[in-house]
Structures are given as structure tokens and as C-alpha cells.
């Protein structure tokens, strides 16, 4: 099905400035939800679908809203992978990769390693009294955890962090910057080599990791399939939990009374996590392509139409979330869309939940006394959104 690169007949056309979207996409999303809930946006080359219930509807129809988007930037960076396949090809890849990241395996296999990784980083940080928590804590922490879970014993946390950033920049390179493509290609070459080496080792000695699971699956994967899917996981496994950590930490640092309350009631860390994911979703949107004509949000999209499901907007839909722009861990329970939905629901959700709510936040806030914001922070991005830095000070110990 050839991708259509123009507005569907009758679809409203809305001009949005990409630089403005990166700075703060939420005012544009509010306008779209109100005035044009399905709009063709020329600078993005897609129809943006922005209301909660329309996004949920699309997610429930993967046979109409295909993940096999032609010209996908992700495909260009990583090659064919589970995220850009539909079932049954998608299911085969996901079934091979998923067992090590289910809740029970997270608890039994990885929880202790995560705790040690956080403890080691905090041992190094504690005497300093000042840090950028994104660069100096969150990123190396989640990258070290990912090396463990994937089975990349031959890569450092710094390698994984740098590869992830270079690939993610490629995945969102809508501006087609050649330097971004070059850095992404260097990173994917390095990941391919590291995965090839470890796949050989775990073929002889299985180790419970994701690479091992893919090598020994009932329907084993080819090396290229393992490499491509590990690239996707490295992309998603660093940026998003790092960014969610940052947004939640910022919300707590701005409201010391809320932080004190959460520290008294450890079950509340999970509510902070889910609310932070809703409030400023680490993934703002992802693409789909229609395989047949379909009517949604008042427009009939022809087969081949390109649509972006703007989950960051659905998560601020005021018809679903009252005072949607406020961070409120006590709001009535209503599922957010930050992990997607349907067959591609985030595979690493339990890893992210555990590492952030059981380790990163409680260990950090428990250990660094008198922690406070050093200066104001800046959020950036709309395809992916997070803090560019989170500078803090504390009483050095
Ligand atoms: C707060 C953290 C995270 C958020 C908000 C998040 C968000 C998402 C979203 C929205 C999708 C669906 C994309 C689509 O349908 O096109 C997704 C898929 C995925 N995520 Fe995550 N993610 C997070 C953490 C992680 C981690 C830690 C890992 C790996 C350990 C991971 C691995 C994946 C994989 C492999 C997929 C593709 C699943 C499939 O195609 O079946 N994610 N994630």
C-alpha cells in the first residue's frame, strides 16, 4: 500500500511550526483537539489525530491502522523490527524478545541489579553536592539497567546512552539533517557488532537476557532480526524512562510537601509515575498508515493515508482528564496513553515502572539530603519530550 503524502480530501490543513512544537506542543494540541481533531499538518507530512477516544479507537484496529509505515524514519535507522510490523510477523518477534521483561522476571532476575546500579551511582554522586540529575544519574542508571536486561555485557552504560541518543535523533530527524543520519549510522554499526558478539556467547551459555531469549526462542530469530530489535529497544529503553524520571523528579522538587507525602507512603511512587507519564508523555506521537478507507474524527481517510497518533495530546484531553494541564497524583483513575495500546503496547513498561518507582526516585530522594532545584529547567521536543537538564544541589555527604 503506497503511502499518500498529502491531505485526505476534506481534511482540514493546519500549519504548525516544528520549532514551536519542540518548545511547547501543548497549546497547538489543545487547539487541534478543539477545532480540527484530525488535521493534515504539512510540516509533519501526516494527519495528526489528537483526541483521546479517537486514538484509543485507532489502537484497537491494528488491521486498519498498520504499523508498517512506508518511509518510516525508524525503519531507516534500524531496519525491519517489531515496532514497524503487524501481526503475525510482529507477534513472532515480540514473543521471542518479551519473556525476560515480564513483571515476575523483572522482580526475580533484574531488581537486585537495578538497586545496585542506583546505589553505585549515588555513592559516586553523594560527596559532590551538585549534579545534573539527567546526565549524571538518570541516563547512566537506565543505560546500565538496559545493558543488564539485554545481555550486553560487552557495552558500558556510556556506550548504550550514546547509541540510544544517536538513534533517537535519527528516528525524529524530520528535518533530514545529514549529520544526524551519520551519527545514527555509526551507532547502529556499533550495536550490530556488540549484539553479534553476545549472541555467539549466549548461544553456548544462555543467561536469561533478551538476546539469549531471542537466540533460544521456540522460533529462534536470525542474527539480523536480533540486531534490529535490540536497536529499537536501546532507543526506547534509555530516553523514555530517563525523561519520565526527570519530569516526575521536577514535579516533586517543585512541591516539597508532595515529596514528603510520597516518601511516607511508598505505594504513591507508582501514582507519581503514571501521572508524570500522562502529564508530559516521553513519547508524544507515533505513526500509523491506513490499509483501507476509514472514517475517523469526521473525515474519511483513503487507504495509504499517514496518521500520527498524538498520545501526548490524548493524555491532555480535557473531556477525559479534568484540569488536564495540572500534575495531580490524586486524580480519579483513568488509563493514560503514554505506553501506547493494542499489540504494540510498550514491551518495557514493567522495566520502566520498576527502575523508576522502586529505585531511581526512592533511592535518590532517600540518599541525597536537602535536595533542591538549582535553576529553572527546560523541556524540549514533541516526538520525544523531556528535560534537557535537571540541575540540583544537596548537602554533600
Ligand atoms: C517510561 C518509559 C517508556 C515509555 C513512556 C514507553 C512508551 C512506548 C510506546 C508509546 C510504545 C508504542 C509505540 C508504537 O505503538 O508505535 C512503546 C513500544 C515499545 N517499547 Fe516502550 N516506553 C518506555 C520504556 C521502555 C523500556 C524501558 C523498554 C525496554 C526495556 C521499551 C521497549 C519498547 C519496545 C520493544 C516497544 C515495541 C513493542 C512492540 O512493537 O510490540 N520501552 N513504548
CSV table of C-alpha atoms and ligand atoms in Angstrom, one decimal:
chain,number,residue,atom,x,y,z
A,1,UNK,CA,0.0,0.0,0.0
A,2,UNK,CA,1.7,3.2,-1.2
A,3,UNK,CA,1.9,6.0,1.4
A,4,UNK,CA,-0.1,9.1,0.5
A,5,UNK,CA,1.9,12.2,1.2
A,6,UNK,CA,-0.9,14.8,1.0
A,7,UNK,CA,-4.0,15.7,2.9
A,8,UNK,CA,-7.1,13.4,2.6
A,9,UNK,CA,-9.9,15.0,0.7
A,10,UNK,CA,-11.9,17.2,3.2
A,11,UNK,CA,-9.3,17.0,5.9
A,12,UNK,CA,-8.5,20.4,7.5
A,13,UNK,CA,-5.0,21.6,6.8
A,14,UNK,CA,-3.2,23.2,9.8
A,15,UNK,CA,0.2,24.8,9.6
A,16,UNK,CA,2.4,24.1,12.6
A,17,UNK,CA,5.9,25.4,13.1
A,18,UNK,CA,8.2,22.5,14.1
A,19,UNK,CA,10.4,24.7,16.3
A,20,UNK,CA,7.4,25.9,18.2
A,21,UNK,CA,6.1,22.3,18.6
A,22,UNK,CA,9.5,21.4,20.1
A,23,UNK,CA,9.4,24.2,22.5
A,24,UNK,CA,5.9,23.5,23.8
A,25,UNK,CA,3.4,21.4,21.7
A,26,UNK,CA,0.6,21.6,24.2
A,27,UNK,CA,-1.1,24.9,23.1
A,28,UNK,CA,-1.2,23.6,19.5
A,29,UNK,CA,-2.6,20.2,20.6
A,30,UNK,CA,-5.4,22.0,22.6
A,31,UNK,CA,-6.3,24.0,19.5
A,32,UNK,CA,-6.3,20.9,17.3
A,33,UNK,CA,-8.5,18.9,19.8
A,34,UNK,CA,-11.0,21.8,19.8
A,35,UNK,CA,-11.0,22.8,16.2
A,36,UNK,CA,-9.6,20.0,14.0
A,37,UNK,CA,-9.2,16.7,15.8
A,38,UNK,CA,-7.9,15.1,12.6
A,39,UNK,CA,-5.8,17.6,10.7
A,40,UNK,CA,-3.2,17.4,7.9
A,41,UNK,CA,0.0,19.2,9.1
A,42,UNK,CA,2.2,19.8,6.1
A,43,UNK,CA,5.4,20.3,8.2
A,44,UNK,CA,4.9,16.8,9.7
A,45,UNK,CA,3.6,15.2,6.5
A,46,UNK,CA,0.9,13.4,8.4
A,47,UNK,CA,-2.6,13.7,9.7
A,48,UNK,CA,-2.5,14.4,13.4
A,49,UNK,CA,-5.1,12.6,15.5
A,50,UNK,CA,-5.3,14.4,18.8
A,51,UNK,CA,-8.4,13.3,20.9
A,52,UNK,CA,-8.2,10.6,23.5
A,53,UNK,CA,-11.1,8.4,22.3
A,54,UNK,CA,-10.1,8.6,18.6
A,55,UNK,CA,-6.6,7.5,19.4
A,56,UNK,CA,-8.0,4.6,21.5
A,57,UNK,CA,-10.2,3.6,18.7
A,58,UNK,CA,-7.3,3.6,16.2
A,59,UNK,CA,-5.2,1.5,18.6
A,60,UNK,CA,-8.0,-1.1,18.7
A,61,UNK,CA,-7.9,-1.5,15.0
A,62,UNK,CA,-4.4,-2.5,14.1
A,63,UNK,CA,-5.7,-4.3,10.9
A,64,UNK,CA,-6.8,-0.8,9.7
A,65,UNK,CA,-4.1,1.4,11.3
A,66,UNK,CA,-1.0,-0.5,10.2
A,67,UNK,CA,2.4,-0.1,11.9
A,68,UNK,CA,4.1,-0.8,8.6
A,69,UNK,CA,4.5,2.8,7.7
A,70,UNK,CA,6.4,3.4,4.5
A,71,UNK,CA,9.3,5.8,4.6
A,72,UNK,CA,9.4,5.5,8.4
A,73,UNK,CA,12.4,7.1,9.9
A,74,UNK,CA,12.7,4.4,12.5
A,75,UNK,CA,13.0,1.8,9.7
A,76,UNK,CA,15.7,3.9,8.0
A,77,UNK,CA,17.7,3.9,11.2
A,78,UNK,CA,17.3,0.3,12.5
A,79,UNK,CA,16.0,-1.8,9.6
A,80,UNK,CA,12.8,-4.0,9.9
A,81,UNK,CA,11.8,-4.5,13.5
A,82,UNK,CA,8.8,-5.4,15.7
A,83,UNK,CA,7.6,-1.9,16.1
A,84,UNK,CA,7.1,-1.5,12.4
A,85,UNK,CA,5.5,-4.9,11.7
A,86,UNK,CA,1.9,-6.1,12.0
A,87,UNK,CA,0.8,-9.5,13.3
A,88,UNK,CA,1.7,-12.3,12.7
A,89,UNK,CA,5.3,-11.1,11.9
A,90,UNK,CA,5.2,-8.7,14.8
A,91,UNK,CA,4.0,-11.4,17.2
A,92,UNK,CA,6.8,-13.7,16.3
A,93,UNK,CA,9.4,-11.1,17.1
A,94,UNK,CA,7.8,-9.9,20.3
A,95,UNK,CA,7.2,-13.4,21.6
A,96,UNK,CA,10.9,-14.2,21.2
A,97,UNK,CA,12.0,-11.0,23.0
A,98,UNK,CA,9.5,-10.5,25.7
A,99,UNK,CA,9.9,-13.2,28.4
A,100,UNK,CA,12.8,-11.5,30.3
A,101,UNK,CA,10.8,-8.2,30.7
A,102,UNK,CA,7.6,-9.6,32.2
A,103,UNK,CA,6.8,-8.4,35.8
A,104,UNK,CA,7.9,-11.6,37.5
A,105,UNK,CA,11.2,-11.8,35.6
A,106,UNK,CA,11.8,-8.1,36.4
A,107,UNK,CA,11.4,-8.9,40.1
A,108,UNK,CA,13.3,-12.2,40.1
A,109,UNK,CA,16.1,-11.5,37.6
A,110,UNK,CA,16.8,-7.8,37.5
A,111,UNK,CA,15.5,-6.0,40.6
A,112,UNK,CA,18.7,-6.6,42.6
A,113,UNK,CA,20.9,-5.4,39.8
A,114,UNK,CA,18.9,-2.2,39.3
A,115,UNK,CA,19.2,-1.5,43.0
A,116,UNK,CA,22.9,-2.0,42.9
A,117,UNK,CA,23.3,0.2,39.8
A,118,UNK,CA,21.4,3.1,41.5
A,119,UNK,CA,23.4,2.6,44.8
A,120,UNK,CA,26.7,2.7,42.9
A,121,UNK,CA,25.8,5.9,41.1
A,122,UNK,CA,24.6,7.6,44.3
A,123,UNK,CA,27.8,6.5,46.1
A,124,UNK,CA,29.7,8.5,43.5
A,125,UNK,CA,27.4,11.5,43.5
A,126,UNK,CA,26.7,11.9,47.2
A,127,UNK,CA,30.0,13.7,48.1
A,128,UNK,CA,29.6,16.2,45.2
A,129,UNK,CA,26.7,18.2,46.4
A,130,UNK,CA,25.6,19.2,42.9
A,131,UNK,CA,24.7,17.4,39.7
A,132,UNK,CA,22.6,17.4,36.6
A,133,UNK,CA,20.3,14.5,37.5
A,134,UNK,CA,19.5,13.7,33.9
A,135,UNK,CA,23.1,13.4,32.7
A,136,UNK,CA,24.8,12.3,35.9
A,137,UNK,CA,22.2,9.9,37.3
A,138,UNK,CA,19.1,9.0,35.2
A,139,UNK,CA,20.8,8.3,31.9
A,140,UNK,CA,23.7,6.2,33.2
A,141,UNK,CA,21.3,4.4,35.6
A,142,UNK,CA,18.7,3.3,33.0
A,143,UNK,CA,21.5,2.6,30.5
A,144,UNK,CA,23.3,0.3,32.9
A,145,UNK,CA,20.0,-1.5,33.6
A,146,UNK,CA,19.4,-2.0,30.0
A,147,UNK,CA,22.8,-3.5,29.4
A,148,UNK,CA,21.9,-6.0,32.1
A,149,UNK,CA,18.5,-6.9,30.8
A,150,UNK,CA,19.6,-7.1,27.1
A,151,UNK,CA,22.7,-9.1,28.0
A,152,UNK,CA,25.1,-6.6,26.5
A,153,UNK,CA,27.9,-7.3,29.0
A,154,UNK,CA,30.4,-6.0,26.3
A,155,UNK,CA,28.9,-2.5,26.4
A,156,UNK,CA,29.2,0.3,29.0
A,157,UNK,CA,26.4,2.4,30.2
A,158,UNK,CA,28.0,5.3,28.4
A,159,UNK,CA,28.1,3.3,25.1
A,160,UNK,CA,24.4,2.5,25.5
A,161,UNK,CA,23.4,6.1,26.4
A,162,UNK,CA,25.3,7.5,23.4
A,163,UNK,CA,23.9,4.9,20.9
A,164,UNK,CA,20.4,5.5,22.2
A,165,UNK,CA,20.6,9.2,21.7
A,166,UNK,CA,22.2,9.0,18.2
A,167,UNK,CA,19.4,6.5,17.1
A,168,UNK,CA,16.6,8.5,18.7
A,169,UNK,CA,17.9,11.7,17.0
A,170,UNK,CA,17.7,9.7,13.7
A,171,UNK,CA,14.2,8.5,14.5
A,172,UNK,CA,12.9,12.0,14.8
A,173,UNK,CA,15.1,13.6,12.1
A,174,UNK,CA,12.1,15.1,10.2
A,175,UNK,CA,14.4,18.0,9.3
A,176,UNK,CA,16.6,15.5,7.3
A,177,UNK,CA,19.9,16.8,8.8
A,178,UNK,CA,22.8,14.7,7.3
A,179,UNK,CA,24.9,14.9,10.4
A,180,UNK,CA,22.1,13.3,12.4
A,181,UNK,CA,22.0,10.4,9.9
A,182,UNK,CA,25.7,9.9,10.1
A,183,UNK,CA,25.8,9.7,13.9
A,184,UNK,CA,22.9,7.3,13.8
A,185,UNK,CA,24.7,5.1,11.2
A,186,UNK,CA,27.8,5.0,13.4
A,187,UNK,CA,25.7,4.0,16.4
A,188,UNK,CA,23.8,1.2,14.6
A,189,UNK,CA,27.1,-0.2,13.4
A,190,UNK,CA,28.4,-0.4,16.9
A,191,UNK,CA,25.2,-2.0,18.3
A,192,UNK,CA,25.3,-4.6,15.5
A,193,UNK,CA,28.9,-5.6,16.4
A,194,UNK,CA,28.1,-5.8,20.2
A,195,UNK,CA,25.0,-7.9,19.6
A,196,UNK,CA,26.8,-10.3,17.2
A,197,UNK,CA,29.4,-11.0,19.8
A,198,UNK,CA,27.0,-11.6,22.7
A,199,UNK,CA,24.6,-13.7,20.5
A,200,UNK,CA,27.5,-16.1,19.9
A,201,UNK,CA,28.3,-16.3,23.6
A,202,UNK,CA,24.8,-16.9,24.9
A,203,UNK,CA,24.2,-19.5,22.1
A,204,UNK,CA,26.6,-21.7,24.1
A,205,UNK,CA,25.6,-20.4,27.6
A,206,UNK,CA,22.1,-19.0,27.9
A,207,UNK,CA,21.9,-16.2,30.5
A,208,UNK,CA,18.2,-15.2,30.8
A,209,UNK,CA,18.7,-11.9,28.9
A,210,UNK,CA,16.7,-10.6,26.0
A,211,UNK,CA,19.4,-11.5,23.5
A,212,UNK,CA,19.5,-15.0,25.0
A,213,UNK,CA,15.7,-15.2,24.8
A,214,UNK,CA,15.7,-14.3,21.1
A,215,UNK,CA,18.5,-16.8,20.3
A,216,UNK,CA,16.8,-19.7,22.1
A,217,UNK,CA,13.1,-18.9,21.3
A,218,UNK,CA,10.9,-21.7,20.2
A,219,UNK,CA,11.0,-19.9,16.8
A,220,UNK,CA,14.6,-18.6,17.1
A,221,UNK,CA,15.4,-15.3,15.4
A,222,UNK,CA,18.1,-14.6,12.7
A,223,UNK,CA,21.1,-12.5,13.8
A,224,UNK,CA,19.9,-9.5,11.8
A,225,UNK,CA,16.5,-9.7,13.4
A,226,UNK,CA,18.1,-9.8,16.8
A,227,UNK,CA,20.3,-6.8,16.0
A,228,UNK,CA,17.4,-4.7,14.6
A,229,UNK,CA,15.2,-5.4,17.6
A,230,UNK,CA,17.9,-4.7,20.1
A,231,UNK,CA,18.4,-1.3,18.3
A,232,UNK,CA,14.8,-0.5,18.8
A,233,UNK,CA,14.9,-1.5,22.5
A,234,UNK,CA,18.1,0.6,23.1
A,235,UNK,CA,16.3,3.5,21.5
A,236,UNK,CA,13.2,3.2,23.8
A,237,UNK,CA,14.9,1.8,26.8
A,238,UNK,CA,17.0,4.8,27.7
A,239,UNK,CA,15.3,8.0,26.6
A,240,UNK,CA,11.8,7.3,27.8
A,241,UNK,CA,12.5,6.2,31.4
A,242,UNK,CA,15.2,8.8,31.7
A,243,UNK,CA,12.7,11.5,30.6
A,244,UNK,CA,10.0,10.2,32.8
A,245,UNK,CA,12.3,10.1,35.8
A,246,UNK,CA,13.2,13.8,35.1
A,247,UNK,CA,9.6,15.0,34.8
A,248,UNK,CA,8.4,13.3,38.0
A,249,UNK,CA,11.5,14.4,39.9
A,250,UNK,CA,10.9,18.0,38.7
A,251,UNK,CA,7.2,17.9,39.8
A,252,UNK,CA,8.3,16.6,43.3
A,253,UNK,CA,11.1,19.1,43.7
A,254,UNK,CA,8.7,21.9,43.0
A,255,UNK,CA,6.4,20.7,45.6
A,256,UNK,CA,8.3,19.6,48.7
A,257,UNK,CA,5.0,18.8,50.6
A,258,UNK,CA,4.1,16.3,47.9
A,259,UNK,CA,7.6,14.8,48.0
A,260,UNK,CA,7.3,14.4,51.8
A,261,UNK,CA,3.9,12.7,51.5
A,262,UNK,CA,5.2,10.3,48.9
A,263,UNK,CA,8.2,9.4,50.9
A,264,UNK,CA,5.9,8.5,53.8
A,265,UNK,CA,3.7,6.3,51.5
A,266,UNK,CA,6.0,4.3,49.2
A,267,UNK,CA,2.9,2.9,47.2
A,268,UNK,CA,2.4,6.5,46.0
A,269,UNK,CA,5.6,6.4,43.8
A,270,UNK,CA,3.5,4.4,41.3
A,271,UNK,CA,0.9,7.2,41.2
A,272,UNK,CA,3.7,9.8,40.6
A,273,UNK,CA,4.9,7.6,37.7
A,274,UNK,CA,1.6,7.2,36.0
A,275,UNK,CA,0.7,10.8,36.4
A,276,UNK,CA,4.1,12.0,35.1
A,277,UNK,CA,3.7,9.7,32.1
A,278,UNK,CA,0.3,11.3,31.4
A,279,UNK,CA,1.3,14.9,32.1
A,280,UNK,CA,4.4,15.1,29.9
A,281,UNK,CA,4.5,11.9,27.9
A,282,UNK,CA,8.0,10.8,26.9
A,283,UNK,CA,6.8,9.7,23.5
A,284,UNK,CA,4.5,12.4,22.1
A,285,UNK,CA,3.3,10.7,19.0
A,286,UNK,CA,3.9,7.7,16.7
A,287,UNK,CA,2.9,6.9,13.1
A,288,UNK,CA,0.4,4.6,11.5
A,289,UNK,CA,-0.7,4.0,7.9
A,290,UNK,CA,-4.2,3.1,6.7
A,291,UNK,CA,-4.6,-0.1,4.8
A,292,UNK,CA,-8.2,0.6,3.8
A,293,UNK,CA,-10.5,3.6,3.6
A,294,UNK,CA,-11.7,4.6,7.1
A,295,UNK,CA,-13.8,7.3,8.7
A,296,UNK,CA,-12.5,8.8,11.9
A,297,UNK,CA,-13.0,12.2,13.6
A,298,UNK,CA,-15.3,13.3,10.8
A,299,UNK,CA,-13.0,12.6,7.9
A,300,UNK,CA,-12.8,9.6,5.6
A,301,UNK,CA,-9.1,8.8,5.2
A,302,UNK,CA,-8.3,6.9,2.0
A,303,UNK,CA,-6.1,3.8,2.1
A,304,UNK,CA,-2.4,4.7,2.3
A,305,UNK,CA,-3.1,7.8,4.5
A,306,UNK,CA,-0.4,8.6,7.1
A,307,UNK,CA,-1.6,9.3,10.6
A,308,UNK,CA,0.2,10.3,13.7
A,309,UNK,CA,-1.4,9.2,17.0
A,310,UNK,CA,-0.6,12.1,19.2
A,311,UNK,CA,-0.8,10.4,22.6
A,312,UNK,CA,0.7,13.4,24.4
A,313,UNK,CA,-2.4,15.3,23.3
A,314,UNK,CA,-4.8,12.4,24.2
A,315,UNK,CA,-3.3,12.5,27.7
A,316,UNK,CA,-4.3,16.2,28.0
A,317,UNK,CA,-7.8,15.7,26.6
A,318,UNK,CA,-10.0,17.7,28.9
A,319,UNK,CA,-13.1,15.6,28.1
A,320,UNK,CA,-11.3,12.7,29.8
A,321,UNK,CA,-8.9,14.3,32.4
A,322,UNK,CA,-10.2,17.3,34.4
A,323,UNK,CA,-7.7,20.1,34.8
A,324,UNK,CA,-5.6,18.1,32.4
A,325,UNK,CA,-2.6,20.5,32.4
A,326,UNK,CA,-2.1,20.1,36.2
A,327,UNK,CA,0.1,17.4,37.7
A,328,UNK,CA,-2.2,15.7,40.3
A,329,UNK,CA,-1.4,12.2,41.6
A,330,UNK,CA,-4.8,12.1,43.3
A,331,UNK,CA,-6.9,12.5,40.1
A,332,UNK,CA,-9.5,9.8,39.5
A,333,UNK,CA,-8.1,6.7,37.9
A,334,UNK,CA,-8.3,6.8,34.1
A,335,UNK,CA,-5.8,4.9,31.9
A,336,UNK,CA,-3.3,7.2,30.2
A,337,UNK,CA,-1.9,6.5,26.7
A,338,UNK,CA,1.8,7.0,27.4
A,339,UNK,CA,2.7,3.4,26.8
A,340,UNK,CA,0.6,3.1,23.6
A,341,UNK,CA,-2.1,0.4,23.2
A,342,UNK,CA,-3.0,-2.7,21.3
A,343,UNK,CA,-0.4,-5.2,20.1
A,344,UNK,CA,2.5,-2.7,20.4
A,345,UNK,CA,1.8,-1.7,24.0
A,346,UNK,CA,5.2,-0.9,25.4
A,347,UNK,CA,7.2,-4.1,25.9
A,348,UNK,CA,9.4,-2.4,28.6
A,349,UNK,CA,6.7,-0.9,30.7
A,350,UNK,CA,7.5,-3.1,33.7
A,351,UNK,CA,11.2,-2.4,33.5
A,352,UNK,CA,10.5,1.3,33.4
A,353,UNK,CA,8.0,1.2,36.3
A,354,UNK,CA,10.3,-0.8,38.4
A,355,UNK,CA,13.5,1.0,37.8
A,356,UNK,CA,12.0,4.4,38.4
A,357,UNK,CA,9.5,3.8,41.2
A,358,UNK,CA,11.4,1.1,43.2
A,359,UNK,CA,15.0,2.5,42.6
A,360,UNK,CA,15.6,5.8,40.9
A,361,UNK,CA,13.3,8.1,42.9
A,362,UNK,CA,13.2,6.4,46.3
A,363,UNK,CA,16.9,5.7,46.4
A,364,UNK,CA,17.8,9.2,45.2
A,365,UNK,CA,15.4,11.2,47.4
A,366,UNK,CA,16.3,8.9,50.4
A,367,UNK,CA,20.0,9.4,50.0
A,368,UNK,CA,20.6,13.0,48.9
A,369,UNK,CA,19.5,15.2,51.8
A,370,UNK,CA,18.3,18.7,51.3
A,371,UNK,CA,17.9,18.2,47.6
A,372,UNK,CA,16.7,21.3,45.8
A,373,UNK,CA,16.4,22.7,42.3
A,374,UNK,CA,19.4,24.8,41.3
A,375,UNK,CA,17.9,26.7,38.4
A,376,UNK,CA,14.9,26.6,36.1
A,377,UNK,CA,14.8,23.7,33.7
A,378,UNK,CA,13.8,23.5,30.1
A,379,UNK,CA,11.7,20.9,28.4
A,380,UNK,CA,12.3,20.1,24.8
A,381,UNK,CA,10.8,18.0,22.0
A,382,UNK,CA,7.4,16.9,20.8
A,383,UNK,CA,8.0,13.5,19.1
A,384,UNK,CA,10.0,12.7,22.2
A,385,UNK,CA,9.8,15.2,25.1
A,386,UNK,CA,11.9,15.5,28.2
A,387,UNK,CA,14.1,17.8,30.3
A,388,UNK,CA,17.3,18.9,28.7
A,389,UNK,CA,18.9,19.0,32.2
A,390,UNK,CA,17.9,18.9,35.9
A,391,UNK,CA,20.4,20.8,38.0
A,392,UNK,CA,20.2,20.3,41.7
A,393,UNK,CA,22.2,20.8,44.9
A,394,UNK,CA,22.2,19.0,48.2
A,395,UNK,CA,24.2,18.7,51.4
A,396,UNK,CA,27.3,16.8,50.3
A,397,UNK,CA,27.9,13.7,52.5
B,1,LIG,C1,8.6,5.5,30.7
B,1,LIG,C2,9.1,4.7,29.8
B,1,LIG,C3,8.6,4.3,28.5
B,1,LIG,C4,7.6,4.8,27.7
B,1,LIG,C5,6.7,6.0,28.0
B,1,LIG,C6,7.4,4.0,26.5
B,1,LIG,C7,6.5,4.2,25.5
B,1,LIG,C8,6.2,3.3,24.5
B,1,LIG,C9,5.2,3.4,23.5
B,1,LIG,C10,4.2,4.6,23.4
B,1,LIG,C11,5.3,2.4,22.6
B,1,LIG,C12,4.3,2.1,21.5
B,1,LIG,C13,4.8,2.7,20.2
B,1,LIG,C14,4.0,2.3,19.0
B,1,LIG,O1,3.0,1.7,19.1
B,1,LIG,O2,4.4,2.7,17.8
B,1,LIG,C15,6.4,1.6,23.1
B,1,LIG,C16,6.8,0.4,22.5
B,1,LIG,C17,7.9,-0.3,22.9
B,1,LIG,N1,8.7,-0.1,24.0
B,1,LIG,FE1,8.5,1.4,25.3
B,1,LIG,N2,8.4,3.0,26.6
B,1,LIG,C18,9.1,3.1,27.7
B,1,LIG,C19,10.1,2.3,28.2
B,1,LIG,C20,10.6,1.2,27.5
B,1,LIG,C21,11.7,0.4,28.0
B,1,LIG,C22,12.5,0.6,29.3
B,1,LIG,C23,11.9,-0.5,27.1
B,1,LIG,C24,12.9,-1.7,27.0
B,1,LIG,C25,13.4,-2.2,28.1
B,1,LIG,C26,10.9,-0.3,26.0
B,1,LIG,C27,10.8,-1.1,24.9
B,1,LIG,C28,9.7,-1.0,24.0
B,1,LIG,C29,9.6,-1.9,22.8
B,1,LIG,C30,10.5,-3.0,22.4
B,1,LIG,C31,8.4,-1.5,22.1
B,1,LIG,C32,7.8,-2.1,20.9
B,1,LIG,C33,6.8,-3.1,21.3
B,1,LIG,C34,6.1,-3.7,20.1
B,1,LIG,O3,6.2,-3.3,18.9
B,1,LIG,O4,5.4,-4.7,20.3
B,1,LIG,N3,10.2,0.8,26.3
B,1,LIG,N4,6.9,2.1,24.2
